[in-house]
Amino acid sequence: MAANASNGAAKQPPQPSPLRFSKFFQVIPHMAFYVTETLLVEVDRICHLACPAFPIYYKYNPVKTIKTNVIGTLNMLGLAKRVGARILLTSTSEVYGDPLVHPQPETYRGNVNPNGVRSCYDEGKRMAETLMFDYHRQHGIEIRVARIFNTYGPRMNIDDGRVVSNFIAQAIWILPVAMQGSRTG
């Protein structure tokens, strides 16, 4: 157990979700299955959450990142089509690239560099979204796409360089909080 920085008390690890004991819910761990492999199961809902989101990880193996987004999404869509399941894809604000508009409306198409070092992630997620909508239009699959922005969770690295973890780290270490942009409202 980790010690709590504020009072020295032992911090309890996060409790597993009660869903793991439900006969109606199953998590298939990545150790047992890699999303680019065909998965033969009978399900009615699919949550496609697979893809490294930490820049160091996806830059380390950009081809695997693209394969996860493209081949993995094709496999999950093929499964959804075969069993008639609804599918959720977790996407990212990175589909907008380096946006010229803030905040980005859903109609904004982005400002993406297809040849940059982050392109494996940005373009991979864009392709995954394209595949989702094409399968919906062509095969009638019920889809959901969630673009997740700036989140933080208990197992995320405090020093991963993303904005939310930077704010938390700066607050914990009593450093000035770095802000981007102008200070006008």
PDB file of C-alpha atoms in Angstrom:
ATOM      1  CA  MET A   1       0.000   0.000   0.000  1.00  0.00           C
ATOM      2  CA  ALA A   2       1.159   3.504  -0.755  1.00  0.00           C
ATOM      3  CA  ALA A   3       1.467   6.088   2.005  1.00  0.00           C
ATOM      4  CA  ASN A   4      -0.805   9.103   1.764  1.00  0.00           C
ATOM      5  CA  ALA A   5       1.380  12.197   1.288  1.00  0.00           C
ATOM      6  CA  SER A   6      -0.820  14.447   3.425  1.00  0.00           C
ATOM      7  CA  ASN A   7      -1.088  12.438   6.653  1.00  0.00           C
ATOM      8  CA  GLY A   8       1.115   9.327   6.293  1.00  0.00           C
ATOM      9  CA  ALA A   9      -1.906   6.983   6.431  1.00  0.00           C
ATOM     10  CA  ALA A  10      -1.939   3.904   4.224  1.00  0.00           C
ATOM     11  CA  LYS A  11      -3.916   4.406   1.026  1.00  0.00           C
ATOM     12  CA  GLN A  12      -6.220   1.561   0.032  1.00  0.00           C
ATOM     13  CA  PRO A  13      -5.946   0.319  -3.556  1.00  0.00           C
ATOM     14  CA  PRO A  14      -8.991   0.903  -5.776  1.00  0.00           C
ATOM     15  CA  GLN A  15     -11.661  -1.763  -5.371  1.00  0.00           C
ATOM     16  CA  PRO A  16     -12.528  -3.923  -8.380  1.00  0.00           C
ATOM     17  CA  SER A  17     -15.825  -3.180 -10.030  1.00  0.00           C
ATOM     18  CA  PRO A  18     -18.751  -5.341  -8.873  1.00  0.00           C
ATOM     19  CA  LEU A  19     -19.449  -5.855 -12.591  1.00  0.00           C
ATOM     20  CA  ARG A  20     -16.644  -8.421 -12.679  1.00  0.00           C
ATOM     21  CA  PHE A  21     -18.889 -10.839 -10.747  1.00  0.00           C
ATOM     22  CA  SER A  22     -21.911 -10.320 -12.997  1.00  0.00           C
ATOM     23  CA  LYS A  23     -22.904 -13.138 -15.324  1.00  0.00           C
ATOM     24  CA  PHE A  24     -23.919 -10.415 -17.786  1.00  0.00           C
ATOM     25  CA  PHE A  25     -20.549  -8.651 -17.997  1.00  0.00           C
ATOM     26  CA  GLN A  26     -17.082  -9.891 -18.905  1.00  0.00           C
ATOM     27  CA  VAL A  27     -13.789  -8.083 -19.363  1.00  0.00           C
ATOM     28  CA  ILE A  28     -11.427  -9.878 -21.683  1.00  0.00           C
ATOM     29  CA  PRO A  29      -7.950  -8.927 -20.466  1.00  0.00           C
ATOM     30  CA  HIS A  30      -5.380  -7.897 -23.033  1.00  0.00           C
ATOM     31  CA  MET A  31      -3.041 -10.654 -21.840  1.00  0.00           C
ATOM     32  CA  ALA A  32      -5.532 -13.274 -23.035  1.00  0.00           C
ATOM     33  CA  PHE A  33      -6.464 -11.580 -26.299  1.00  0.00           C
ATOM     34  CA  TYR A  34      -4.959  -8.960 -28.566  1.00  0.00           C
ATOM     35  CA  VAL A  35      -7.560  -6.914 -30.419  1.00  0.00           C
ATOM     36  CA  THR A  36      -5.922  -7.502 -33.806  1.00  0.00           C
ATOM     37  CA  GLU A  37      -6.725 -11.213 -33.462  1.00  0.00           C
ATOM     38  CA  THR A  38     -10.144 -12.601 -34.333  1.00  0.00           C
ATOM     39  CA  LEU A  39     -12.363 -13.012 -31.293  1.00  0.00           C
ATOM     40  CA  LEU A  40     -15.148 -15.593 -31.349  1.00  0.00           C
ATOM     41  CA  VAL A  41     -17.605 -14.890 -28.539  1.00  0.00           C
ATOM     42  CA  GLU A  42     -21.329 -14.339 -28.256  1.00  0.00           C
ATOM     43  CA  VAL A  43     -22.101 -10.853 -26.928  1.00  0.00           C
ATOM     44  CA  ASP A  44     -24.754  -8.175 -27.245  1.00  0.00           C
ATOM     45  CA  ARG A  45     -22.545  -5.153 -26.412  1.00  0.00           C
ATOM     46  CA  ILE A  46     -18.917  -4.410 -27.299  1.00  0.00           C
ATOM     47  CA  CYS A  47     -16.799  -1.687 -25.728  1.00  0.00           C
ATOM     48  CA  HIS A  48     -13.729  -1.198 -27.919  1.00  0.00           C
ATOM     49  CA  LEU A  49     -11.379   0.633 -25.558  1.00  0.00           C
ATOM     50  CA  ALA A  50      -8.098  -0.717 -26.929  1.00  0.00           C
ATOM     51  CA  CYS A  51      -5.228   1.582 -27.871  1.00  0.00           C
ATOM     52  CA  PRO A  52      -2.273   3.069 -26.055  1.00  0.00           C
ATOM     53  CA  ALA A  53      -3.102   6.718 -25.340  1.00  0.00           C
ATOM     54  CA  PHE A  54       0.175   7.740 -23.688  1.00  0.00           C
ATOM     55  CA  PRO A  55       2.410   9.395 -26.338  1.00  0.00           C
ATOM     56  CA  ILE A  56       5.574   7.597 -25.187  1.00  0.00           C
ATOM     57  CA  TYR A  57       3.854   4.216 -25.675  1.00  0.00           C
ATOM     58  CA  TYR A  58       2.279   4.896 -29.034  1.00  0.00           C
ATOM     59  CA  LYS A  59       5.411   6.584 -30.398  1.00  0.00           C
ATOM     60  CA  TYR A  60       7.467   3.587 -29.232  1.00  0.00           C
ATOM     61  CA  ASN A  61       5.522   1.232 -31.494  1.00  0.00           C
ATOM     62  CA  PRO A  62       3.584   3.318 -34.032  1.00  0.00           C
ATOM     63  CA  VAL A  63       2.781   0.372 -36.301  1.00  0.00           C
ATOM     64  CA  LYS A  64       1.163  -1.535 -33.432  1.00  0.00           C
ATOM     65  CA  THR A  65      -0.808   1.611 -32.566  1.00  0.00           C
ATOM     66  CA  ILE A  66      -2.162   1.843 -36.118  1.00  0.00           C
ATOM     67  CA  LYS A  67      -2.897  -1.911 -36.183  1.00  0.00           C
ATOM     68  CA  THR A  68      -4.817  -1.625 -32.911  1.00  0.00           C
ATOM     69  CA  ASN A  69      -6.912   1.211 -34.287  1.00  0.00           C
ATOM     70  CA  VAL A  70      -7.523  -0.147 -37.780  1.00  0.00           C
ATOM     71  CA  ILE A  71      -7.325  -3.955 -37.647  1.00  0.00           C
ATOM     72  CA  GLY A  72      -8.638  -4.027 -34.091  1.00  0.00           C
ATOM     73  CA  THR A  73     -11.621  -1.880 -35.021  1.00  0.00           C
ATOM     74  CA  LEU A  74     -12.297  -4.018 -38.108  1.00  0.00           C
ATOM     75  CA  ASN A  75     -12.241  -7.152 -35.923  1.00  0.00           C
ATOM     76  CA  MET A  76     -14.586  -5.650 -33.354  1.00  0.00           C
ATOM     77  CA  LEU A  77     -16.935  -4.407 -36.090  1.00  0.00           C
ATOM     78  CA  GLY A  78     -16.866  -7.838 -37.728  1.00  0.00           C
ATOM     79  CA  LEU A  79     -17.811  -9.374 -34.388  1.00  0.00           C
ATOM     80  CA  ALA A  80     -20.589  -6.792 -33.908  1.00  0.00           C
ATOM     81  CA  LYS A  81     -21.940  -7.552 -37.379  1.00  0.00           C
ATOM     82  CA  ARG A  82     -21.781 -11.333 -36.853  1.00  0.00           C
ATOM     83  CA  VAL A  83     -23.622 -11.328 -33.499  1.00  0.00           C
ATOM     84  CA  GLY A  84     -25.782  -8.211 -33.957  1.00  0.00           C
ATOM     85  CA  ALA A  85     -24.137  -6.356 -31.078  1.00  0.00           C
ATOM     86  CA  ARG A  86     -24.069  -2.634 -30.374  1.00  0.00           C
ATOM     87  CA  ILE A  87     -20.493  -1.339 -30.349  1.00  0.00           C
ATOM     88  CA  LEU A  88     -18.894   1.592 -28.539  1.00  0.00           C
ATOM     89  CA  LEU A  89     -15.560   3.001 -29.723  1.00  0.00           C
ATOM     90  CA  THR A  90     -13.624   5.240 -27.386  1.00  0.00           C
ATOM     91  CA  SER A  91     -11.978   7.868 -29.523  1.00  0.00           C
ATOM     92  CA  THR A  92     -10.076  11.017 -28.656  1.00  0.00           C
ATOM     93  CA  SER A  93      -9.828  14.760 -29.120  1.00  0.00           C
ATOM     94  CA  GLU A  94      -6.634  13.944 -31.043  1.00  0.00           C
ATOM     95  CA  VAL A  95      -8.807  13.332 -34.131  1.00  0.00           C
ATOM     96  CA  TYR A  96      -8.816  17.151 -34.428  1.00  0.00           C
ATOM     97  CA  GLY A  97      -5.000  17.211 -34.607  1.00  0.00           C
ATOM     98  CA  ASP A  98      -3.706  20.684 -33.749  1.00  0.00           C
ATOM     99  CA  PRO A  99      -7.057  22.476 -33.881  1.00  0.00           C
ATOM    100  CA  LEU A 100      -7.397  26.009 -35.167  1.00  0.00           C
ATOM    101  CA  VAL A 101     -10.807  26.367 -33.455  1.00  0.00           C
ATOM    102  CA  HIS A 102     -11.375  26.279 -29.658  1.00  0.00           C
ATOM    103  CA  PRO A 103     -13.500  24.631 -28.422  1.00  0.00           C
ATOM    104  CA  GLN A 104     -14.076  22.236 -31.300  1.00  0.00           C
ATOM    105  CA  PRO A 105     -17.684  21.744 -32.423  1.00  0.00           C
ATOM    106  CA  GLU A 106     -18.677  18.290 -33.685  1.00  0.00           C
ATOM    107  CA  THR A 107     -18.722  19.720 -37.217  1.00  0.00           C
ATOM    108  CA  TYR A 108     -15.033  20.724 -37.053  1.00  0.00           C
ATOM    109  CA  ARG A 109     -12.889  18.532 -39.350  1.00  0.00           C
ATOM    110  CA  GLY A 110      -9.541  19.224 -37.727  1.00  0.00           C
ATOM    111  CA  ASN A 111      -6.025  20.282 -38.620  1.00  0.00           C
ATOM    112  CA  VAL A 112      -4.134  17.008 -38.800  1.00  0.00           C
ATOM    113  CA  ASN A 113      -0.585  16.230 -39.892  1.00  0.00           C
ATOM    114  CA  PRO A 114      -0.695  12.756 -41.506  1.00  0.00           C
ATOM    115  CA  ASN A 115       3.114  12.432 -41.402  1.00  0.00           C
ATOM    116  CA  GLY A 116       3.994  13.523 -37.861  1.00  0.00           C
ATOM    117  CA  VAL A 117       5.286  11.344 -35.029  1.00  0.00           C
ATOM    118  CA  ARG A 118       1.834  11.396 -33.376  1.00  0.00           C
ATOM    119  CA  SER A 119       0.031  10.517 -36.611  1.00  0.00           C
ATOM    120  CA  CYS A 120      -0.123   6.816 -35.766  1.00  0.00           C
ATOM    121  CA  TYR A 121      -2.533   7.700 -32.949  1.00  0.00           C
ATOM    122  CA  ASP A 122      -4.396  10.659 -34.502  1.00  0.00           C
ATOM    123  CA  GLU A 123      -4.910   9.099 -37.921  1.00  0.00           C
ATOM    124  CA  GLY A 124      -5.546   5.665 -36.426  1.00  0.00           C
ATOM    125  CA  LYS A 125      -8.412   7.047 -34.332  1.00  0.00           C
ATOM    126  CA  ARG A 126      -9.749   8.971 -37.339  1.00  0.00           C
ATOM    127  CA  MET A 127      -9.724   5.744 -39.373  1.00  0.00           C
ATOM    128  CA  ALA A 128     -11.409   3.845 -36.526  1.00  0.00           C
ATOM    129  CA  GLU A 129     -14.203   6.449 -36.449  1.00  0.00           C
ATOM    130  CA  THR A 130     -14.523   6.265 -40.251  1.00  0.00           C
ATOM    131  CA  LEU A 131     -14.832   2.479 -40.086  1.00  0.00           C
ATOM    132  CA  MET A 132     -17.492   2.745 -37.383  1.00  0.00           C
ATOM    133  CA  PHE A 133     -19.661   5.073 -39.458  1.00  0.00           C
ATOM    134  CA  ASP A 134     -19.091   3.111 -42.668  1.00  0.00           C
ATOM    135  CA  TYR A 135     -20.172  -0.144 -40.973  1.00  0.00           C
ATOM    136  CA  HIS A 136     -23.229   1.675 -39.633  1.00  0.00           C
ATOM    137  CA  ARG A 137     -24.166   2.991 -43.073  1.00  0.00           C
ATOM    138  CA  GLN A 138     -23.348  -0.198 -44.985  1.00  0.00           C
ATOM    139  CA  HIS A 139     -24.398  -2.914 -42.521  1.00  0.00           C
ATOM    140  CA  GLY A 140     -26.806  -1.127 -40.160  1.00  0.00           C
ATOM    141  CA  ILE A 141     -24.657  -1.845 -37.096  1.00  0.00           C
ATOM    142  CA  GLU A 142     -25.671   0.144 -34.029  1.00  0.00           C
ATOM    143  CA  ILE A 143     -22.643   2.228 -33.076  1.00  0.00           C
ATOM    144  CA  ARG A 144     -21.553   4.751 -30.472  1.00  0.00           C
ATOM    145  CA  VAL A 145     -18.397   6.877 -30.631  1.00  0.00           C
ATOM    146  CA  ALA A 146     -17.197   8.694 -27.513  1.00  0.00           C
ATOM    147  CA  ARG A 147     -14.425  11.269 -27.924  1.00  0.00           C
ATOM    148  CA  ILE A 148     -12.794  11.404 -24.536  1.00  0.00           C
ATOM    149  CA  PHE A 149     -10.921  14.594 -23.615  1.00  0.00           C
ATOM    150  CA  ASN A 150      -8.386  15.148 -20.813  1.00  0.00           C
ATOM    151  CA  THR A 151      -9.172  12.415 -18.320  1.00  0.00           C
ATOM    152  CA  TYR A 152      -7.236  11.082 -15.369  1.00  0.00           C
ATOM    153  CA  GLY A 153      -7.599   7.808 -13.497  1.00  0.00           C
ATOM    154  CA  PRO A 154      -5.976   6.028 -10.562  1.00  0.00           C
ATOM    155  CA  ARG A 155      -3.562   3.983 -12.682  1.00  0.00           C
ATOM    156  CA  MET A 156      -2.417   6.801 -14.950  1.00  0.00           C
ATOM    157  CA  ASN A 157       1.207   7.916 -14.659  1.00  0.00           C
ATOM    158  CA  ILE A 158       1.525  11.209 -12.800  1.00  0.00           C
ATOM    159  CA  ASP A 159       4.363  12.251 -15.120  1.00  0.00           C
ATOM    160  CA  ASP A 160       2.865  11.257 -18.468  1.00  0.00           C
ATOM    161  CA  GLY A 161       2.898  14.818 -19.811  1.00  0.00           C
ATOM    162  CA  ARG A 162      -0.832  15.234 -20.410  1.00  0.00           C
ATOM    163  CA  VAL A 163      -2.615  18.347 -19.158  1.00  0.00           C
ATOM    164  CA  VAL A 164      -4.687  16.826 -16.329  1.00  0.00           C
ATOM    165  CA  SER A 165      -1.799  14.816 -14.887  1.00  0.00           C
ATOM    166  CA  ASN A 166       0.448  17.902 -15.208  1.00  0.00           C
ATOM    167  CA  PHE A 167      -2.015  19.995 -13.192  1.00  0.00           C
ATOM    168  CA  ILE A 168      -2.268  17.296 -10.520  1.00  0.00           C
ATOM    169  CA  ALA A 169       1.519  16.828 -10.351  1.00  0.00           C
ATOM    170  CA  GLN A 170       2.121  20.581 -10.095  1.00  0.00           C
ATOM    171  CA  ALA A 171      -0.433  20.855  -7.282  1.00  0.00           C
ATOM    172  CA  ILE A 172       1.003  17.868  -5.374  1.00  0.00           C
ATOM    173  CA  TRP A 173       4.580  19.126  -5.722  1.00  0.00           C
ATOM    174  CA  ILE A 174       3.492  22.724  -4.901  1.00  0.00           C
ATOM    175  CA  LEU A 175       4.755  24.096  -8.211  1.00  0.00           C
ATOM    176  CA  PRO A 176       3.257  26.946 -10.213  1.00  0.00           C
ATOM    177  CA  VAL A 177       0.444  25.594 -12.389  1.00  0.00           C
ATOM    178  CA  ALA A 178       1.404  26.115 -16.034  1.00  0.00           C
ATOM    179  CA  MET A 179      -1.388  27.535 -18.191  1.00  0.00           C
ATOM    180  CA  GLN A 180      -1.371  27.811 -21.983  1.00  0.00           C
ATOM    181  CA  GLY A 181      -2.904  30.699 -23.915  1.00  0.00           C
ATOM    182  CA  SER A 182      -3.941  34.211 -22.966  1.00  0.00           C
ATOM    183  CA  ARG A 183      -5.353  35.126 -19.591  1.00  0.00           C
ATOM    184  CA  THR A 184      -8.353  36.914 -21.040  1.00  0.00           C
ATOM    185  CA  GLY A 185     -11.871  35.536 -20.775  1.00  0.00           C
TER     186      GLY A 185
END
